[in-house]
Amino acid sequence: MERRATIKDVAEAAGVGVATVSRVLSGGSASPQTRERVLAVAAQLDYRPSALGRNLRQRRTGGMGLLVPDLTDTFYGQLAEGVLACARSAGEPVVLGSTGGDPEQESELIGMLLEQSVDRLIAVPSGDADTWVPAIRAGMTVVFADRLPAKAAQEDTGAVAVNDLMLLDGLPPAPVAGHHARPLDVPAVVADDRGGIRTAVRYLRGLGHRRIAFLGGPGQDLRVAAFREAVGAPVDEELVVFGTGSRDSAYAAASGLFQSRPDLSAVVAGGNVLGEAAVLAARELDLRVPRDVSLVMYDDVPWAELCSPPLTVIAQPGRDMGYRAAELVLRAGGRKPRSVVLPTELIIRGSCGPRR
């Protein structure tokens, strides 16, 4: 392979010092004759400045960070693929980290990225807004994907989540007691959770289901709020249950739901890990899908079609979400980008049937 020309080669061929070449190529001061000579030699030698060296001098990595809760989750793998595809086309490296859904671990990773001078970050947040304030104040460009930071525990999370849904729909929010304006002005790329959940509940209602449960997990405030809104008041709180994020916890939540409420006829699972848990728990308890219980899962993943019967899903464009988030974070320096809401689609398969 031919050796790439270096800045030293350009300096020697142009008869000037390395500092002069650096100054000319970075747009600094130089006489017209010197500038013309350096640029001509650089073009002749096909010299391309080292992005790594340039960024180290500017004390930034030249890449972007990507934080997700779980690298084994199929949806986050799709999102990461989208980020990597966009970054690859822009010639940007990506530093990938897994938070495990733990706000403390997330905070540590943010600090590590700041120490490494990574100044652009895409994140599926696990912590609340306070976790992200230091990064924003340090000048890091942040774009959230899939969801927004969790709210503080003392706030009316249901009402605030509905307001977030209304804002994403372009509607004015209603006042919430004790709620203050979000301290973060950060763009996000999210799916239309409200529309997706609403369509799924309407579909189940059309099949005659009235006792519909929601199986949720961390970071799904918007989906829970959308479910409550879709089923309408009064909401049977025993039919809204949560896992803590792990597969074992999701299975325990699904199994407990089926055993405590044998009268339920349909379940909406808030993510693919929760959907997997619901399928396994139903099988262990000899519940037939859809004869005994109908099931809708948020996320379309490859195994959903391989189930018996194949699962009805609310599909969201994970890869596109990652790509669009990377596009937004790469626009740093211009006018602040607006948040993006991507459409969802209810894909009807065999896991839902009429209420018997």
XYZ file of C-alpha atoms in Angstrom, residues 107-232:
126
model
C -24.378 9.199 35.176
C -20.947 7.528 35.399
C -20.899 6.887 31.645
C -21.857 10.499 30.931
C -18.955 11.632 33.113
C -16.574 9.263 31.319
C -17.640 10.594 27.911
C -17.158 14.176 29.102
C -13.650 13.288 30.322
C -12.894 11.842 26.883
C -14.117 15.129 25.332
C -16.990 13.452 23.475
C -19.239 16.421 22.767
C -22.172 14.741 20.980
C -24.370 12.092 22.532
C -27.448 10.075 21.591
C -29.125 8.426 24.557
C -32.093 6.328 25.545
C -32.258 7.929 29.004
C -32.684 5.941 32.207
C -32.220 8.725 34.772
C -34.344 11.796 35.355
C -33.685 15.301 34.055
C -31.222 16.047 36.876
C -28.936 13.298 35.554
C -28.552 15.205 32.297
C -28.097 18.759 33.555
C -24.280 18.428 34.008
C -23.820 17.226 30.422
C -25.923 20.060 29.016
C -24.114 22.671 31.119
C -20.769 21.278 29.963
C -21.755 22.054 26.368
C -22.465 18.494 25.242
C -24.953 18.230 22.369
C -27.545 15.650 23.412
C -30.371 14.024 21.482
C -32.731 11.622 23.239
C -34.088 8.591 21.381
C -37.068 6.325 22.069
C -38.058 8.152 25.261
C -37.548 11.212 27.441
C -35.914 11.379 30.891
C -38.020 10.134 33.783
C -39.880 12.645 35.914
C -39.143 13.343 39.564
C -41.051 11.046 41.901
C -43.045 13.856 43.547
C -44.630 14.964 40.289
C -47.936 13.703 38.926
C -46.206 11.457 36.405
C -49.407 10.364 34.701
C -50.573 13.914 34.008
C -47.079 15.069 33.003
C -46.702 12.111 30.630
C -50.020 12.951 28.977
C -48.771 16.518 28.541
C -45.619 15.194 26.880
C -47.812 13.232 24.483
C -49.865 16.363 23.741
C -46.733 18.411 23.102
C -45.425 15.786 20.684
C -48.822 15.894 18.955
C -48.503 19.681 18.648
C -51.256 20.345 21.214
C -51.041 22.838 24.100
C -50.448 21.080 27.455
C -52.771 21.388 30.417
C -51.404 22.818 33.700
C -50.174 20.214 36.179
C -50.157 20.943 39.897
C -46.653 21.031 41.329
C -45.044 20.641 37.915
C -42.403 23.064 36.715
C -41.133 23.503 33.169
C -38.683 20.861 32.038
C -35.148 22.144 32.740
C -33.813 20.517 29.584
C -34.221 21.927 26.115
C -33.140 18.786 24.294
C -34.462 17.442 20.970
C -35.701 13.868 20.822
C -36.601 11.255 18.227
C -39.465 9.129 19.490
C -42.231 6.920 18.162
C -45.885 7.891 18.293
C -46.607 5.923 21.477
C -49.943 7.610 21.936
C -51.221 6.713 18.490
C -49.831 3.180 18.646
C -51.309 2.290 22.031
C -54.615 3.970 21.207
C -54.929 1.973 17.975
C -54.146 -1.304 19.772
C -56.702 -0.692 22.537
C -59.332 0.307 19.972
C -58.620 -2.907 18.029
C -59.008 -5.061 21.168
C -62.192 -3.246 22.123
C -63.527 -3.997 18.649
C -62.947 -7.697 19.353
C -65.112 -7.419 22.467
C -62.377 -7.155 25.116
C -63.150 -5.009 28.152
C -60.678 -6.223 30.803
C -57.456 -5.226 29.054
C -54.190 -5.210 31.043
C -50.967 -3.304 30.464
C -47.589 -4.876 31.228
C -44.990 -2.105 31.524
C -41.355 -1.488 32.353
C -38.886 1.317 33.117
C -38.988 4.379 30.884
C -42.493 3.661 29.603
C -44.312 6.574 31.245
C -45.674 7.784 27.920
C -46.983 4.350 26.958
C -48.638 3.872 30.338
C -50.240 7.315 30.111
C -51.427 6.535 26.581
C -52.933 3.246 27.783
C -54.778 4.928 30.650
C -56.074 7.553 28.278
C -57.163 4.932 25.735
C -59.085 2.673 28.173
C -60.705 5.679 29.851
